[in-house]
mmCIF file of C-alpha atoms (C1' of nucleotides) in Angstrom:
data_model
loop_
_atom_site.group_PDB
_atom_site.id
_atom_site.type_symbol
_atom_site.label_atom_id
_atom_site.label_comp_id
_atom_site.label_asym_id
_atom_site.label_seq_id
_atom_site.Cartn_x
_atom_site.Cartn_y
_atom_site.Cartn_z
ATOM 1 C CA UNK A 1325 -15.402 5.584 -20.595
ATOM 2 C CA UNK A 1326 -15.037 4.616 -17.001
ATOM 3 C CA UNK A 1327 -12.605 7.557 -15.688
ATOM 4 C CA UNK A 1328 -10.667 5.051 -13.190
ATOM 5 C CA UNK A 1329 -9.271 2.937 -15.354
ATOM 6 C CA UNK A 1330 -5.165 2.699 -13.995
ATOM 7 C CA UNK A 1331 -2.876 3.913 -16.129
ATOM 8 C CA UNK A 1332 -0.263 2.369 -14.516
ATOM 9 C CA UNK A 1333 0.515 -0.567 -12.893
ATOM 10 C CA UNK A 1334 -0.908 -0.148 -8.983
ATOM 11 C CA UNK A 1335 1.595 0.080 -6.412
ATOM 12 C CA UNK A 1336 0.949 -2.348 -3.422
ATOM 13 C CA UNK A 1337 2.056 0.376 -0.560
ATOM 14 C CA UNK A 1338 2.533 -2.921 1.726
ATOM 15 C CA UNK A 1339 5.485 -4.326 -0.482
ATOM 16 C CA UNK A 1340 6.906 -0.845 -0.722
ATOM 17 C CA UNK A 1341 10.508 -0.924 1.070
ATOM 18 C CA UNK A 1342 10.735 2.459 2.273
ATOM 19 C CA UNK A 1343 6.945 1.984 3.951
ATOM 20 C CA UNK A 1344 8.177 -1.359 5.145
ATOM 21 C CA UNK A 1345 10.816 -0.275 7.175
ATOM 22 C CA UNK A 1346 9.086 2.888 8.324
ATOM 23 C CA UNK A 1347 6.252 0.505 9.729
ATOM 24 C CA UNK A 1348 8.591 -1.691 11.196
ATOM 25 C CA UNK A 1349 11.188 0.486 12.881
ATOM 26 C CA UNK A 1350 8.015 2.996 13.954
ATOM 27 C CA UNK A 1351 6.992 -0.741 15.742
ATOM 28 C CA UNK A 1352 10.184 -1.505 17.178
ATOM 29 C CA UNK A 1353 10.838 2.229 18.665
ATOM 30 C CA UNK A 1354 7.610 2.319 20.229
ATOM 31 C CA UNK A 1355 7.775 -0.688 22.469
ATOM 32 C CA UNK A 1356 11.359 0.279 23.082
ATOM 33 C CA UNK A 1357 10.487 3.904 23.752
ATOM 34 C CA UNK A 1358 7.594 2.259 26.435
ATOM 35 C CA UNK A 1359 9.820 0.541 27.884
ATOM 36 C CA UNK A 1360 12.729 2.993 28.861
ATOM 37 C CA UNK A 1361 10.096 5.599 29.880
ATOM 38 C CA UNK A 1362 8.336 2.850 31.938
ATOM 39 C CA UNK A 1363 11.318 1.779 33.625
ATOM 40 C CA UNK A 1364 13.402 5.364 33.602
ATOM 41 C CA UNK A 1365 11.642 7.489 32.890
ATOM 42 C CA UNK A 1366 13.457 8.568 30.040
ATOM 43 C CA UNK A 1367 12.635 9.424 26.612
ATOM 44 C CA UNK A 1368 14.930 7.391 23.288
ATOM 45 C CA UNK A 1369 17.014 10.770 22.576
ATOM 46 C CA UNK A 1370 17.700 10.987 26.729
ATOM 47 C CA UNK A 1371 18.414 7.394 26.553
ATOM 48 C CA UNK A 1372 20.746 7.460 23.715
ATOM 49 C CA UNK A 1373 22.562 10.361 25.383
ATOM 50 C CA UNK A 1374 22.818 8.077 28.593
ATOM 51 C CA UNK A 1375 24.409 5.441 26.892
ATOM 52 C CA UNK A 1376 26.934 7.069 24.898
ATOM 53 C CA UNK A 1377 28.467 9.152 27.720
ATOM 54 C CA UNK A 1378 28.026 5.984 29.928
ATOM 55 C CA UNK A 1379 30.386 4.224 27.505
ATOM 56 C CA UNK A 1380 32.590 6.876 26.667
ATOM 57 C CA UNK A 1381 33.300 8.671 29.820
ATOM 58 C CA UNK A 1382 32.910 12.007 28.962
ATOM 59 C CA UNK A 1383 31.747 13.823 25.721
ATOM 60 C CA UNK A 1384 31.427 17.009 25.074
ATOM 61 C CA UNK A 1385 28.011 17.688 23.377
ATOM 62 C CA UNK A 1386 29.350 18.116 20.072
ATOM 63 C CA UNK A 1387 30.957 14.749 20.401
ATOM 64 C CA UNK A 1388 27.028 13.333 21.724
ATOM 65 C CA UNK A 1389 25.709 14.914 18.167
ATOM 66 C CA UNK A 1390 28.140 12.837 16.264
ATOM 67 C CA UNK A 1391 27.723 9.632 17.894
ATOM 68 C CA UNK A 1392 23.779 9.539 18.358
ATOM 69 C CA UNK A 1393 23.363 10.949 14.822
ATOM 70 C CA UNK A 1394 20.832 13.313 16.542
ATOM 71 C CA UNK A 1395 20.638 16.572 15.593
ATOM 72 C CA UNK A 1396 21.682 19.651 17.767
ATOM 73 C CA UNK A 1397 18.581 20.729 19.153
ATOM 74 C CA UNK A 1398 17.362 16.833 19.757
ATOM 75 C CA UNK A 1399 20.720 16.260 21.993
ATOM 76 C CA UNK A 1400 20.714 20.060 23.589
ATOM 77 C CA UNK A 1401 17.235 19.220 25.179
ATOM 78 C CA UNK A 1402 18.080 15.516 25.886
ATOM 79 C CA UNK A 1403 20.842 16.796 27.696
ATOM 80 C CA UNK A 1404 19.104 19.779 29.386
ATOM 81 C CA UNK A 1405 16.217 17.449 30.808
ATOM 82 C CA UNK A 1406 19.066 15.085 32.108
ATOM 83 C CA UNK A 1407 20.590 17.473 33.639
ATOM 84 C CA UNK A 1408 17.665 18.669 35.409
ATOM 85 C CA UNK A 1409 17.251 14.770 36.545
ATOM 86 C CA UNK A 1410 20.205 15.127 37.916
ATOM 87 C CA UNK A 1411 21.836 12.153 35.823
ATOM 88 C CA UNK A 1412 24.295 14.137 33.519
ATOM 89 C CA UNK A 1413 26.727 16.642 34.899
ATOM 90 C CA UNK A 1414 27.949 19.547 32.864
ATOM 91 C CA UNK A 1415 30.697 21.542 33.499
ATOM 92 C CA UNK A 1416 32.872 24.007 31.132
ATOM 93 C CA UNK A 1417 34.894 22.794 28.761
ATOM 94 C CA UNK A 1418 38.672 23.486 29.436
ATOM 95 C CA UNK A 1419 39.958 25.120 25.900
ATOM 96 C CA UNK A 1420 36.239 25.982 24.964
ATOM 97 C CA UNK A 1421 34.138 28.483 26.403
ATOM 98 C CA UNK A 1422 31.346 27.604 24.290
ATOM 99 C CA UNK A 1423 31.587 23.842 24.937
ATOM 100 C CA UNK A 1424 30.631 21.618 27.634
ATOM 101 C CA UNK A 1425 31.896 18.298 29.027
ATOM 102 C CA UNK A 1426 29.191 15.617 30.057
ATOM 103 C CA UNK A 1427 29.782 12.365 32.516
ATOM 104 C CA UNK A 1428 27.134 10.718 34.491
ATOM 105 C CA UNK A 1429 27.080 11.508 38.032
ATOM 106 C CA UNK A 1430 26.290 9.119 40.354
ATOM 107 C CA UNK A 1431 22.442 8.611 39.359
ATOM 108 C CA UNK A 1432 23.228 8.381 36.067
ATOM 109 C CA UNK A 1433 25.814 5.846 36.353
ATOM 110 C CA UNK A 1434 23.820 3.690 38.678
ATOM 111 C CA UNK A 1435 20.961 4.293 35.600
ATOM 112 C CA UNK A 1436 23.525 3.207 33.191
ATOM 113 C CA UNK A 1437 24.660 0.020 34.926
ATOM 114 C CA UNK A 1438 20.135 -0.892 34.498
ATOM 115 C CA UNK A 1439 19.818 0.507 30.979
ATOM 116 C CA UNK A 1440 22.338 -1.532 29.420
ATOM 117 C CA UNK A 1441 21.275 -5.001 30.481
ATOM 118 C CA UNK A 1442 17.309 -3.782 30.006
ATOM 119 C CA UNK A 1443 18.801 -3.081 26.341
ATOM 120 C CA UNK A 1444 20.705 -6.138 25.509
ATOM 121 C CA UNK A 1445 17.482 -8.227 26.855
ATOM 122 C CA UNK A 1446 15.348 -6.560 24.719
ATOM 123 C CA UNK A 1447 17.780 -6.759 21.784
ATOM 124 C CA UNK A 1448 17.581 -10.560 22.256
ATOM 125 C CA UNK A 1449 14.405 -11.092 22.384
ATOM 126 C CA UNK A 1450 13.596 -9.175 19.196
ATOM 127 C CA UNK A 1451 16.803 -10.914 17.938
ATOM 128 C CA UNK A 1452 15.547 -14.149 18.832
ATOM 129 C CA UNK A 1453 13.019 -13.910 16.103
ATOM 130 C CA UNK A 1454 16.075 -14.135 13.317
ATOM 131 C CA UNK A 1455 18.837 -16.732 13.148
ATOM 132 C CA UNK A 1456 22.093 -15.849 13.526
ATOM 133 C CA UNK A 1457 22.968 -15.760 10.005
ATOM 134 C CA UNK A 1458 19.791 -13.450 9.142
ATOM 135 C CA UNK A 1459 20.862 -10.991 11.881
ATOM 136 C CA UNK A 1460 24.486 -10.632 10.511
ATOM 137 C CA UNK A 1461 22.903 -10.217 6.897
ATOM 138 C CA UNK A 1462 20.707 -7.607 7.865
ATOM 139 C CA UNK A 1463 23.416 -5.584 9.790
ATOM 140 C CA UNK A 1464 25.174 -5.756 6.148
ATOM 141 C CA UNK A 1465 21.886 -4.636 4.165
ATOM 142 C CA UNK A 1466 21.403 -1.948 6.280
ATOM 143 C CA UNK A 1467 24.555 -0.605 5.934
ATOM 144 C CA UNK A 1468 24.231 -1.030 2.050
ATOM 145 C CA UNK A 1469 20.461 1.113 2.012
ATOM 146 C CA UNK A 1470 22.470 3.493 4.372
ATOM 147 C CA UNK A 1471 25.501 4.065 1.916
ATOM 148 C CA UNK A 1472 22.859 4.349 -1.176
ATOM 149 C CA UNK A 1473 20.392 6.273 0.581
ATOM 150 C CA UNK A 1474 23.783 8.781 1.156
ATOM 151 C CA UNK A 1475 24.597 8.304 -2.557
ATOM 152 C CA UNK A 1476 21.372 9.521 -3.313
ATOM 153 C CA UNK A 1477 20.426 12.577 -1.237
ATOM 154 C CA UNK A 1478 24.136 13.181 -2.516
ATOM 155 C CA UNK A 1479 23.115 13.613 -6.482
ATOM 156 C CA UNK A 1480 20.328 15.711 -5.155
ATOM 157 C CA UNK A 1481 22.328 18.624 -4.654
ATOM 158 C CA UNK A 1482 24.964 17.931 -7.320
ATOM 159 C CA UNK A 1483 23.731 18.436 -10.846
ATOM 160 C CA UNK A 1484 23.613 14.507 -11.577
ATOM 161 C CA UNK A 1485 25.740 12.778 -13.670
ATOM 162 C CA UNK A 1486 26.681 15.068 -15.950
ATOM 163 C CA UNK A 1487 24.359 15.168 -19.060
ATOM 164 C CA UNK B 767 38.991 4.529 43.252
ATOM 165 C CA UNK B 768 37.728 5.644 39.958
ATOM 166 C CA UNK B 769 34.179 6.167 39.641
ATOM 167 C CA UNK B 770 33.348 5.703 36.525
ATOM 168 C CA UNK B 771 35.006 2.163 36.026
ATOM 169 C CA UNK B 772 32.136 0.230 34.196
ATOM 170 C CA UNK B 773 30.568 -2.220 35.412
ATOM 171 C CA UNK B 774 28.840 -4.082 32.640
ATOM 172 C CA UNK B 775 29.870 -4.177 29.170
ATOM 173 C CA UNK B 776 29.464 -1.433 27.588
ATOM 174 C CA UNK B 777 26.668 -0.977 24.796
ATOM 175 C CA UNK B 778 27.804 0.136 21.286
ATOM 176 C CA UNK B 779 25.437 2.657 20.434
ATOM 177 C CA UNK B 780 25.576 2.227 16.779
ATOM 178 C CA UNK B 781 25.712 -1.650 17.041
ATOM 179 C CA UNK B 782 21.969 -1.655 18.419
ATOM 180 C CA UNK B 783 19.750 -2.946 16.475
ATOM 181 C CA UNK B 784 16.818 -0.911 16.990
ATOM 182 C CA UNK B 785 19.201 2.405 17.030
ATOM 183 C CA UNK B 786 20.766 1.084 13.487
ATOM 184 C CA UNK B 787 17.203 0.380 12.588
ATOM 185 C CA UNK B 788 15.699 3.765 13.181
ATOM 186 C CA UNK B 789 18.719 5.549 11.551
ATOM 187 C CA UNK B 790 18.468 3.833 7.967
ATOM 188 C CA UNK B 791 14.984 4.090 7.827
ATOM 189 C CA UNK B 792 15.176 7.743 8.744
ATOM 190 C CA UNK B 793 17.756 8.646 6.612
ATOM 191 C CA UNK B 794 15.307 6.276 3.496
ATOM 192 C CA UNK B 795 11.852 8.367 4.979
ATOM 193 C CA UNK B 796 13.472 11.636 4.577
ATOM 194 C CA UNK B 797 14.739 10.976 0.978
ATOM 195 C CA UNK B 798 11.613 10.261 0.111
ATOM 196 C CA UNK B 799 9.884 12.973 1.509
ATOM 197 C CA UNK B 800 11.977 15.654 -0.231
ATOM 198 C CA UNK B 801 11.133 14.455 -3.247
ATOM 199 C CA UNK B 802 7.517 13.893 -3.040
ATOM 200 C CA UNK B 803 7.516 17.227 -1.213
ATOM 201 C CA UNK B 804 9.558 18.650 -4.349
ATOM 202 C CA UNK B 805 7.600 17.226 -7.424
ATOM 203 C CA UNK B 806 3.883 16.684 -5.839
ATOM 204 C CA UNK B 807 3.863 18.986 -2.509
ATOM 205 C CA UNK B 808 3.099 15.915 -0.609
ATOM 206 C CA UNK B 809 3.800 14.583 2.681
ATOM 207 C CA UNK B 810 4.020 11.157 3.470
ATOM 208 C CA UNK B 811 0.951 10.694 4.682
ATOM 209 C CA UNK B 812 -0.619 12.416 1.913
ATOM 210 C CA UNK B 813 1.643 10.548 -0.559
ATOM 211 C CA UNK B 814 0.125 7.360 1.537
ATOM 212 C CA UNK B 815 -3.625 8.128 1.033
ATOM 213 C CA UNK B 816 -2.950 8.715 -2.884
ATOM 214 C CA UNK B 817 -1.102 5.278 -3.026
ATOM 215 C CA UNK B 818 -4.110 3.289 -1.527
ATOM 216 C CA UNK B 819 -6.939 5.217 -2.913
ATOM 217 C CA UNK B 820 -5.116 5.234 -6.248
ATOM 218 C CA UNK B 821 -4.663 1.385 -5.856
ATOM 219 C CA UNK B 822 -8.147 0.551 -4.500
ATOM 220 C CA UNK B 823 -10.230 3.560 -6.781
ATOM 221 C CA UNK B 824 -12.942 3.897 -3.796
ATOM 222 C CA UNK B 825 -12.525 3.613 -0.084
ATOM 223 C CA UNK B 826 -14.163 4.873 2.976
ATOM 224 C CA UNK B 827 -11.374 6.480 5.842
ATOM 225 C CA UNK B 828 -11.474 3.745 7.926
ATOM 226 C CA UNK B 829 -10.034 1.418 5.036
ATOM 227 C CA UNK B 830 -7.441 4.242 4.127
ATOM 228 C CA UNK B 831 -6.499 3.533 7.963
ATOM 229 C CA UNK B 832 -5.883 0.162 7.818
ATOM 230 C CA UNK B 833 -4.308 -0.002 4.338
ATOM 231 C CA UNK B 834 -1.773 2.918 5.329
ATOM 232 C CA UNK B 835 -1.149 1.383 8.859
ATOM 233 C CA UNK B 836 -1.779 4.989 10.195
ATOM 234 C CA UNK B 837 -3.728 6.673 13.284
ATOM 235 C CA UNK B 838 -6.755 8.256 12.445
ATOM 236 C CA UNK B 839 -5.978 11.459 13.633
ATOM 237 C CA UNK B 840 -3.096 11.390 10.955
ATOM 238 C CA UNK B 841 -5.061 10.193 8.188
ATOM 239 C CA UNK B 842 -8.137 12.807 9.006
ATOM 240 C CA UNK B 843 -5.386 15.089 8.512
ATOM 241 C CA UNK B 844 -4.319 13.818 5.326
ATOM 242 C CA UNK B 845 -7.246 13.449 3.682
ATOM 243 C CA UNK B 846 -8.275 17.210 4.112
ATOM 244 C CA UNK B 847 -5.471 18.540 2.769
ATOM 245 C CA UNK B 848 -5.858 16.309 -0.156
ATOM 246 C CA UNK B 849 -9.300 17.512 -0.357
ATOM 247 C CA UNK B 850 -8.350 21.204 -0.125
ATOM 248 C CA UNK B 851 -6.115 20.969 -2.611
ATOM 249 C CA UNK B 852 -8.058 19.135 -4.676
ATOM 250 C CA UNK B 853 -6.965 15.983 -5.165
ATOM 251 C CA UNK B 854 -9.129 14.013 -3.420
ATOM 252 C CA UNK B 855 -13.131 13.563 -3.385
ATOM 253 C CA UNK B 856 -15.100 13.171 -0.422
ATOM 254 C CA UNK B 857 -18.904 12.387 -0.674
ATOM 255 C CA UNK B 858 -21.147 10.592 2.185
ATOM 256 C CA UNK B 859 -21.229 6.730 2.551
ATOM 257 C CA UNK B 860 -24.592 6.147 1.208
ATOM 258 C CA UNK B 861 -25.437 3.739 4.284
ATOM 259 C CA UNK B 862 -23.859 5.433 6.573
ATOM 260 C CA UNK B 863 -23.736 9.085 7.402
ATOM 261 C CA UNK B 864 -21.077 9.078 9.832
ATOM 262 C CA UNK B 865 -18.659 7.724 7.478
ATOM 263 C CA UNK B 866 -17.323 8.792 3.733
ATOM 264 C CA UNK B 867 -15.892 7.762 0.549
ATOM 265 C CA UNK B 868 -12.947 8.780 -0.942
ATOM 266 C CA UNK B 869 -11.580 8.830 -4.653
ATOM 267 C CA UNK B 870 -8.843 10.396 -6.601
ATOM 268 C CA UNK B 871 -10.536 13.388 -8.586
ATOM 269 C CA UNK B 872 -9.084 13.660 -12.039
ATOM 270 C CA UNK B 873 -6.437 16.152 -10.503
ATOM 271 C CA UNK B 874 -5.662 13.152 -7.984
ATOM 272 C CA UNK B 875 -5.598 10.329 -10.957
ATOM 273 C CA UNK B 876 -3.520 12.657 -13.080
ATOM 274 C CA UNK B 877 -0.656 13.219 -9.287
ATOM 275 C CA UNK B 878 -1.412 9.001 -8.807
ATOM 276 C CA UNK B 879 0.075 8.467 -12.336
ATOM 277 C CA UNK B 880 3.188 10.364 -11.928
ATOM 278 C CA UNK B 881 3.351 9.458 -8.705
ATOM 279 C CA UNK B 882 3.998 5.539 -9.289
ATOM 280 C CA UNK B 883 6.331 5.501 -11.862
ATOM 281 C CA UNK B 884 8.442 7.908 -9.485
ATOM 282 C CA UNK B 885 8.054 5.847 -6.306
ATOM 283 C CA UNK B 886 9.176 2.613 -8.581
ATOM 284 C CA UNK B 887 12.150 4.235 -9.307
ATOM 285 C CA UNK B 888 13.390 5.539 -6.384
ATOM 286 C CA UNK B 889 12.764 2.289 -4.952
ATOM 287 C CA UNK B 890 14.637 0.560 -7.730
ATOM 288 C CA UNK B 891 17.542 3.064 -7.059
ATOM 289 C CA UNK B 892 17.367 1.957 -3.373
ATOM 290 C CA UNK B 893 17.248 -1.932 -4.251
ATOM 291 C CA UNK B 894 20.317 -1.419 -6.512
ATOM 292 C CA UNK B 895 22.382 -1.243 -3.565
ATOM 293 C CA UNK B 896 21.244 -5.201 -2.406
ATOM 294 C CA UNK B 897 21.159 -8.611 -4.497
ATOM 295 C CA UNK B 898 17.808 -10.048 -5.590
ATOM 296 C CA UNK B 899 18.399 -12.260 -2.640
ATOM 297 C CA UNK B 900 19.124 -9.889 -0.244
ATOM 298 C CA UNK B 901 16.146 -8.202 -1.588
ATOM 299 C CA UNK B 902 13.975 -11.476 -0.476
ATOM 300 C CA UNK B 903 15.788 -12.000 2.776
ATOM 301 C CA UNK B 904 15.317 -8.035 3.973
ATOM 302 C CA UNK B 905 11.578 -8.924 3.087
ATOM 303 C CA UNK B 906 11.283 -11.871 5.631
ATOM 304 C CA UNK B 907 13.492 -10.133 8.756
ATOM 305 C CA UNK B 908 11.355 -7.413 8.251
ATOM 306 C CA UNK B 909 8.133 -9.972 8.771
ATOM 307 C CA UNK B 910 9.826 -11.662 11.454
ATOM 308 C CA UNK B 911 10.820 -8.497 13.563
ATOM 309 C CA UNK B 912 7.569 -7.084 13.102
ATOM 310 C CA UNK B 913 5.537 -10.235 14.572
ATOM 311 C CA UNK B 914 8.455 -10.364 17.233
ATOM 312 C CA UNK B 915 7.616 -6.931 18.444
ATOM 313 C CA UNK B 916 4.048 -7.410 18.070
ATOM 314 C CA UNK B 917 4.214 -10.229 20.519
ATOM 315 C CA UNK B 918 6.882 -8.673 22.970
ATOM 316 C CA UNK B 919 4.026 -5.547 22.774
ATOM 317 C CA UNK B 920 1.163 -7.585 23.678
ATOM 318 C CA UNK B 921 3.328 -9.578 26.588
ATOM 319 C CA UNK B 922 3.228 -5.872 28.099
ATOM 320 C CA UNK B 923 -0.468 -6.163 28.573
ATOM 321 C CA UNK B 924 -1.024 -9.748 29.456
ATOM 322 C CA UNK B 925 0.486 -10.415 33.202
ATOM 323 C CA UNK B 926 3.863 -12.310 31.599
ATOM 324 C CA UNK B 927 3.943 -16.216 31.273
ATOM 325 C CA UNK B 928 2.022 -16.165 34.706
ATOM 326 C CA UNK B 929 4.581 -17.114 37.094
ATOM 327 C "C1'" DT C 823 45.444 44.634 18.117
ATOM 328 C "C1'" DT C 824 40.841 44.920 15.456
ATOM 329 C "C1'" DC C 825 37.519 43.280 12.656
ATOM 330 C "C1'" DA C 826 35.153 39.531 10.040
ATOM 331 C "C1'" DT C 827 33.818 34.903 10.187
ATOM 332 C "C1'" DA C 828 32.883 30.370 12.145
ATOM 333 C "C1'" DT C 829 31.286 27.484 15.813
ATOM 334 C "C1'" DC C 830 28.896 26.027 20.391
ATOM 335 C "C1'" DG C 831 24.767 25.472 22.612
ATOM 336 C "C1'" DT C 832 20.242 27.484 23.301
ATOM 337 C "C1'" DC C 833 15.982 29.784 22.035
ATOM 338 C "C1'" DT C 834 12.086 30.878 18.959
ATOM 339 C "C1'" DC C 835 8.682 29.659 16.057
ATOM 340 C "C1'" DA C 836 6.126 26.995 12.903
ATOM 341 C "C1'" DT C 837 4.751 22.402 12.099
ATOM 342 C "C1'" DA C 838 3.805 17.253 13.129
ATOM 343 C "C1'" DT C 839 2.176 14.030 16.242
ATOM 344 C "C1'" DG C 840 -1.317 11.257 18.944
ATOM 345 C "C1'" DA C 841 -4.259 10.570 23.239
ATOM 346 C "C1'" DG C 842 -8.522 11.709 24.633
ATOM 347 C "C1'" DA C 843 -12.708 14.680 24.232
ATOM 348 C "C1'" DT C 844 -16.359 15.774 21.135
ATOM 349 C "C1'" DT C 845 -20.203 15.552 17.775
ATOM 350 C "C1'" DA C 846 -23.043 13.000 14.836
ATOM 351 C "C1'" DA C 847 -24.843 8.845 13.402
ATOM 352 C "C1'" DA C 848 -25.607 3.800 13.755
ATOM 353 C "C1'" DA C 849 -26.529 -0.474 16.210
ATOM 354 C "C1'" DG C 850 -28.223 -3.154 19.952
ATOM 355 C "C1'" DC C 851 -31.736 -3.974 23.373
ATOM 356 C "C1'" DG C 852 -35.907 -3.880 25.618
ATOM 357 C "C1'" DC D 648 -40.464 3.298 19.627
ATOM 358 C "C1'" DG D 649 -36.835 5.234 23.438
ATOM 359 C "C1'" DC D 650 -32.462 4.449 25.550
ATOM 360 C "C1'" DT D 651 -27.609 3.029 26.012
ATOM 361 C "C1'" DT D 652 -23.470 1.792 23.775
ATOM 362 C "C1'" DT D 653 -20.484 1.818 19.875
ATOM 363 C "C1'" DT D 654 -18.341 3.831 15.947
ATOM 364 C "C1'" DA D 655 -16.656 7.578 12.292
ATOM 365 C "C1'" DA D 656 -14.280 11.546 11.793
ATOM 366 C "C1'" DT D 657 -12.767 15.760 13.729
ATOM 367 C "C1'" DC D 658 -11.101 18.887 17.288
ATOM 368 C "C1'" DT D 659 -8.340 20.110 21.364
ATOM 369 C "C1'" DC D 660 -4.347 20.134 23.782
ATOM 370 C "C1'" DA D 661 0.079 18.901 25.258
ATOM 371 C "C1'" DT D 662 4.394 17.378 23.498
ATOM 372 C "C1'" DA D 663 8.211 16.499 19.901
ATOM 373 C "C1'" DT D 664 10.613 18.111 16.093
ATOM 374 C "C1'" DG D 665 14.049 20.923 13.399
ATOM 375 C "C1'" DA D 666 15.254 25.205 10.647
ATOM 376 C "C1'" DG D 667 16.994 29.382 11.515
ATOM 377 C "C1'" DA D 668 17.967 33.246 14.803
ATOM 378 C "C1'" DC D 669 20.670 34.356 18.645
ATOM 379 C "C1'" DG D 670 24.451 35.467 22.167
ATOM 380 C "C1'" DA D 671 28.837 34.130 23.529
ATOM 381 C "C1'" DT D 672 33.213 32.624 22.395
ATOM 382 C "C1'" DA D 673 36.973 31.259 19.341
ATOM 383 C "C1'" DT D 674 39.693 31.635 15.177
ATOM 384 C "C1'" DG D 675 41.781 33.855 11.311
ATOM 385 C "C1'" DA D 676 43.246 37.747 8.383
ATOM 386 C "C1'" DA D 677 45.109 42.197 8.107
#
DNA sequence: TTCATATCGTCTCATATGAGATTAAAAGCG
DNA sequence: CGCTTTTAATCTCATATGAGACGATATGAA
């Protein structure tokens, strides 16, 4: 009997979501990633750190964790290196020893004021590729795969539903 | 005056589409992976390789590379771990000495048939979350961003539209 | 106060990644 | 046939990642 035979119906990995959107978003990343480090030198976790304190002001670096969704030790270097560029400026938190508060100095403003436009170019001329209406629906589906993705790791831990 | 009065608009971090982009499918990826990790002890380029192979029964590296959409430093990778743990054949292309030809061993078939059924479902868990049309439509923005990036990636090389 | 515990940011270490070098084999060309 | 160029897969090396340890500080309970 021919030992190859599938069981089971083959799965096409090229219709597979979660492969679909790793492909995709590994695509997108990279020629966004070139292009920061081209033009800035800086690297997406640097650049995400750049634009958050650029539009809030100042953060401290816990703040930075929770609105790149970047872990700790992805934001401590990001910040470290900028630092080093001289772009971000740290100094001591007021009530909080153990915190720091980041704003752009100079540099790093002046950066800002470039990386934003560079961005929302970009943006549009990926975004050019949907119409309107398909960009708003795909905000809204990938807010739903967020939420259920959540959902999910979520019964992980628990003890599922119960039975 | 006040330095850090903005200039341009601010960007909205989470409002970016490539940010938004890379979070969901990072958040999806690492779902995954846990739980081929838990069940199989597979990564996902491992889990890759069994998909294809499992799909196509016989195929040399290079084809594993361009079904799977990975380097070949990654996939080399892959496939000898497969291969040490015993999953995975490897035997000499028979016109060519350079290359080889993989196949799912019976270990391999036995992972590939548990391994389908589970993928299926966890994508069907993920897919609960849309509509049957949203479903379709995700399929399409995903087609369209990745040719859109594909060209904005290849107007890197070529000079621009020459003016 | 004094001690235990939690939190902030960094460091350490083990692993993942990919560009480019490397080795072996094949293909093209005279 | 010899020679150069290309290709398959692996190896090397430099960098990116994150879990957990760490030192310093803050908070809370007694």
């Amino acid at each position: 009997m021919p030992p190859s035979k599938p069981l089971v119906e083959p799965l096409i990995l090229r219709d597979f979501l979660p492969y679909r959107l790793s492909v995709v978003t590994e695509a997108v990343s990279s020629l966004f990633a070139t292009r920061y480090q081209e033009r800035f030198g800086l690297s997406i976790p640097e650049w995400r750190v750049v634009a958050v304190v650029g539009q809030q002001g100042e953060l401290s670096t816990q703040q930075v964790i929770e609105h790149t969704g970047m872990d700790r030790v992805r934001v401590s270097r990001a910040v470290i290196r900028l630092a080093d560029k001289g772009l971000l400026e740290r100094r001591a938190h007021p009530q909080d020893q153990r915190a720091q508060v980041l704003r752009l100095g100079e540099p790093g403003r002046a950066i800002y004021e470039e990386i934003v436009p560079l961005a929302r170019d970009l943006q549009a001329q990926l975004s050019a590729a949907l119409t309107p209406e398909e960009l708003r629906t795909l905000g809204e589906i990938l807010d739903k795969i967020g939420h259920r993705t959540h959902e999910m790791a979520g019964e992980e831990e628990a003890g599922g539903p119960g039975g």
